[in-house]
């Protein structure tokens, strides 16, 4: 049996080399191509162009400019209050998953719309499907417990010809479930991704935001204004990240033959040991931990599979096209 514990490298990662956003944002170009960003761009004390990353409206305008200009979108918008995630980190996740698939495909990238990803908690922003389709041509199933978020994401897909027919959405009526109620018994997807809610309560989420903002501003911040927005199930869930991911691991065992790889982001390094132990107990054949770093934030991806090496080879031969 393959070694189940593939140890992570030192947690000081660089941005993924295939990520479009390896340097500073090209705000000069972005504000020229997306005029709505222009009012939020100014020169800092060093003479460099920047925006106020503590202003949710500025962050949203930047994200919209990036998605329209760099990902060939014709339309993108979300209502105020919904999570507006930083694009570079989301792109890193997609590229690291592409690397994992390539390792099982003779080192060749797995591309095309026959490849299907289940995005657990797709959110109103629909960012992972946008990046995955643009970068590798993948198709997506986006699940979410929030019907309004799905409606907004569906509108984004409908308004963009390159996404039409490549992203489907499914409402999860039972928040305690991850795959049950979303995947059919005999349905197959090639991998799953998830950016889970990290906090156990709203109060914990606000306290974390206050700490982050105080550290960034180097002074005490009393009001927890979320620069990347987010609400309810996007930021907190009963039991926090630990319970959510443990539930995901447990439930993945019931769908062990439905996906080649399962994966999730993990924010708290202290949870890793608990997750590794649970993965061993449910009978995975291999897991991989990939560190990620964006600015001051550190996180990591855990990916796992129940397929043996021969089963993975069969899966690749039947579903993946070498390119």
Coordinates of N, CA and C in Angstrom, one line a residue, residues 131-220:
X131 N -12.2 30.3 -12.3 CA -10.8 30.1 -12.5 C -10.5 28.7 -13.1
X132 N -11.2 27.7 -12.6 CA -11.0 26.3 -13.1 C -11.3 26.2 -14.6
X133 N -12.4 26.8 -15.0 CA -12.8 26.7 -16.4 C -11.8 27.5 -17.3
X134 N -11.4 28.6 -16.9 CA -10.5 29.4 -17.7 C -9.1 28.8 -17.8
X135 N -8.6 28.2 -16.7 CA -7.3 27.7 -16.7 C -7.1 26.3 -17.3
X136 N -8.2 25.5 -17.1 CA -8.1 24.1 -17.5 C -9.3 23.6 -18.3
X137 N -10.3 24.4 -18.5 CA -11.5 24.0 -19.2 C -12.4 23.0 -18.5
X138 N -12.2 22.9 -17.2 CA -13.0 22.0 -16.4 C -14.5 22.4 -16.3
X139 N -15.3 21.4 -16.0 CA -16.7 21.6 -15.7 C -16.9 21.5 -14.2
X140 N -17.9 22.1 -13.6 CA -18.1 22.1 -12.2 C -19.6 21.8 -11.8
X141 N -19.7 21.3 -10.6 CA -20.9 21.2 -9.9 C -20.7 22.0 -8.6
X142 N -21.5 23.0 -8.4 CA -21.4 23.9 -7.3 C -22.5 23.7 -6.3
X143 N -22.2 23.3 -5.1 CA -23.2 23.0 -4.1 C -23.2 24.2 -3.0
X144 N -24.3 24.4 -2.4 CA -24.3 25.5 -1.4 C -25.6 25.3 -0.5
X145 N -25.5 25.7 0.7 CA -26.7 25.6 1.6 C -27.6 26.9 1.5
X146 N -27.1 27.9 0.8 CA -27.7 29.2 0.6 C -28.3 29.3 -0.7
X147 N -29.7 29.3 -0.8 CA -30.3 29.4 -2.1 C -30.1 30.7 -2.8
X148 N -30.0 31.8 -2.0 CA -29.7 33.1 -2.6 C -28.3 33.1 -3.3
X149 N -27.3 32.5 -2.6 CA -26.0 32.4 -3.2 C -26.0 31.7 -4.5
X150 N -26.8 30.6 -4.6 CA -26.9 29.8 -5.8 C -27.5 30.6 -6.9
X151 N -28.5 31.4 -6.6 CA -29.2 32.2 -7.6 C -28.3 33.3 -8.2
X152 N -27.4 33.9 -7.3 CA -26.5 34.9 -7.8 C -25.4 34.2 -8.7
X153 N -24.9 33.0 -8.2 CA -23.9 32.3 -9.0 C -24.5 31.8 -10.3
X154 N -25.7 31.4 -10.3 CA -26.4 31.0 -11.6 C -26.4 32.1 -12.6
X155 N -26.7 33.3 -12.1 CA -26.8 34.5 -12.9 C -25.5 34.8 -13.6
X156 N -24.4 34.7 -12.8 CA -23.0 34.9 -13.3 C -22.8 33.9 -14.4
X157 N -23.1 32.7 -14.3 CA -22.9 31.7 -15.3 C -23.7 32.0 -16.5
X158 N -25.0 32.3 -16.3 CA -25.9 32.6 -17.4 C -25.4 33.8 -18.3
X159 N -24.7 34.8 -17.6 CA -24.3 36.0 -18.3 C -22.9 35.9 -19.0
X160 N -22.3 34.7 -18.8 CA -21.0 34.5 -19.4 C -21.0 33.3 -20.3
X161 N -20.8 33.6 -21.6 CA -20.9 32.5 -22.6 C -19.9 31.4 -22.4
X162 N -18.7 31.7 -21.9 CA -17.7 30.7 -21.7 C -18.0 29.8 -20.5
X163 N -18.9 30.2 -19.6 CA -19.3 29.3 -18.5 C -20.6 28.5 -18.8
X164 N -21.4 29.0 -19.8 CA -22.6 28.3 -20.1 C -22.4 26.8 -20.3
X165 N -23.2 26.0 -19.7 CA -23.2 24.6 -19.8 C -22.0 23.9 -19.1
X166 N -21.2 24.7 -18.4 CA -20.0 24.1 -17.8 C -20.1 24.1 -16.2
X167 N -21.1 24.8 -15.7 CA -21.3 24.9 -14.3 C -22.8 24.6 -13.9
X168 N -23.0 23.6 -13.1 CA -24.3 23.3 -12.6 C -24.4 23.5 -11.1
X169 N -25.5 23.8 -10.6 CA -25.6 24.1 -9.1 C -26.7 23.2 -8.5
X170 N -26.4 22.8 -7.2 CA -27.2 22.0 -6.5 C -27.4 22.5 -5.0
X171 N -28.6 22.7 -4.6 CA -28.8 23.2 -3.2 C -28.7 22.0 -2.2
X172 N -27.9 22.3 -1.1 CA -27.8 21.3 -0.1 C -28.8 21.7 1.0
X173 N -29.9 20.9 1.2 CA -31.0 21.3 2.1 C -30.6 21.0 3.6
X174 N -29.6 20.1 3.7 CA -29.2 19.7 5.1 C -27.8 20.1 5.3
X175 N -27.6 21.2 6.1 CA -26.2 21.7 6.3 C -25.3 20.7 7.0
X176 N -25.8 19.8 7.7 CA -24.9 18.8 8.3 C -24.3 17.8 7.4
X177 N -24.8 17.8 6.1 CA -24.3 16.9 5.1 C -23.4 17.6 4.1
X178 N -22.5 16.8 3.6 CA -21.5 17.4 2.6 C -21.8 16.8 1.2
X179 N -21.7 15.5 1.1 CA -21.9 14.8 -0.2 C -23.3 14.2 -0.4
X180 N -23.9 13.7 0.7 CA -25.2 13.2 0.7 C -26.2 14.3 0.3
X181 N -27.1 13.9 -0.6 CA -28.0 14.9 -1.1 C -27.5 15.7 -2.3
X182 N -26.2 15.6 -2.6 CA -25.6 16.3 -3.7 C -25.1 15.4 -4.8
X183 N -24.3 14.4 -4.4 CA -23.9 13.4 -5.4 C -24.8 12.2 -5.4
X184 N -25.2 11.8 -6.6 CA -26.0 10.6 -6.8 C -25.1 9.3 -6.6
X185 N -25.8 8.2 -6.3 CA -25.0 7.0 -5.8 C -24.0 6.6 -6.8
X186 N -24.3 6.6 -8.1 CA -23.4 6.2 -9.2 C -22.7 7.3 -9.9
X187 N -22.9 8.5 -9.5 CA -22.3 9.7 -10.1 C -20.8 9.8 -9.8
X188 N -20.0 10.2 -10.8 CA -18.6 10.3 -10.6 C -18.1 11.7 -10.9
X189 N -17.3 12.3 -10.0 CA -16.6 13.5 -10.2 C -15.1 13.2 -10.1
X190 N -14.3 14.1 -10.7 CA -12.8 13.8 -10.7 C -12.1 14.3 -9.4
X191 N -12.7 15.3 -8.8 CA -12.1 15.8 -7.5 C -13.1 16.7 -6.9
X192 N -12.9 16.9 -5.6 CA -13.8 17.9 -4.9 C -12.9 18.9 -4.2
X193 N -13.4 20.1 -4.1 CA -12.7 21.2 -3.4 C -13.6 21.9 -2.4
X194 N -13.1 22.5 -1.4 CA -13.9 23.2 -0.4 C -13.1 24.3 0.3
X195 N -13.7 25.4 0.5 CA -13.2 26.4 1.4 C -14.1 26.5 2.6
X196 N -13.9 25.7 3.6 CA -14.9 25.6 4.7 C -15.0 26.8 5.6
X197 N -16.1 27.0 6.2 CA -16.2 28.1 7.2 C -15.3 27.7 8.4
X198 N -14.4 28.7 8.8 CA -13.4 28.4 9.7 C -13.8 28.5 11.2
X199 N -14.8 29.4 11.4 CA -15.1 29.7 12.8 C -16.4 28.9 13.3
X200 N -16.5 28.8 14.7 CA -17.6 28.1 15.3 C -18.8 29.0 15.5
X201 N -18.6 30.3 15.7 CA -19.7 31.2 16.0 C -19.4 32.5 15.3
X202 N -20.4 33.4 15.2 CA -20.3 34.7 14.7 C -19.3 35.5 15.5
X203 N -19.4 35.4 16.8 CA -18.5 36.1 17.7 C -17.1 35.7 17.5
X204 N -16.8 34.5 17.3 CA -15.4 34.0 17.0 C -14.9 34.6 15.7
X205 N -15.8 34.6 14.7 CA -15.4 35.2 13.4 C -15.1 36.7 13.6
X206 N -15.9 37.4 14.3 CA -15.6 38.8 14.5 C -14.3 39.1 15.3
X207 N -14.1 38.2 16.3 CA -12.9 38.4 17.1 C -11.6 38.1 16.2
X208 N -11.7 37.1 15.4 CA -10.6 36.8 14.5 C -10.4 38.0 13.5
X209 N -11.4 38.6 13.0 CA -11.3 39.7 12.1 C -10.6 40.9 12.8
X210 N -11.0 41.2 14.1 CA -10.4 42.2 14.9 C -8.9 42.0 15.1
X211 N -8.6 40.8 15.3 CA -7.1 40.5 15.5 C -6.4 40.7 14.2
X212 N -7.0 40.3 13.1 CA -6.3 40.4 11.8 C -6.1 41.9 11.4
X213 N -7.2 42.7 11.6 CA -7.2 44.1 11.2 C -6.2 44.8 12.1
X214 N -6.2 44.5 13.4 CA -5.3 45.2 14.4 C -3.9 44.9 14.0
X215 N -3.6 43.7 13.6 CA -2.2 43.3 13.3 C -1.8 44.1 12.0
X216 N -2.7 44.1 11.0 CA -2.4 44.8 9.7 C -2.2 46.3 9.9
X217 N -3.1 46.9 10.7 CA -3.0 48.3 10.9 C -2.0 48.8 12.0
X218 N -1.5 47.7 12.7 CA -0.6 48.0 13.8 C -1.2 48.9 14.9
X219 N -2.5 48.8 15.1 CA -3.1 49.5 16.1 C -4.4 48.8 16.4
X220 N -5.0 49.0 17.6 CA -6.2 48.3 18.0 C -7.4 48.8 17.2

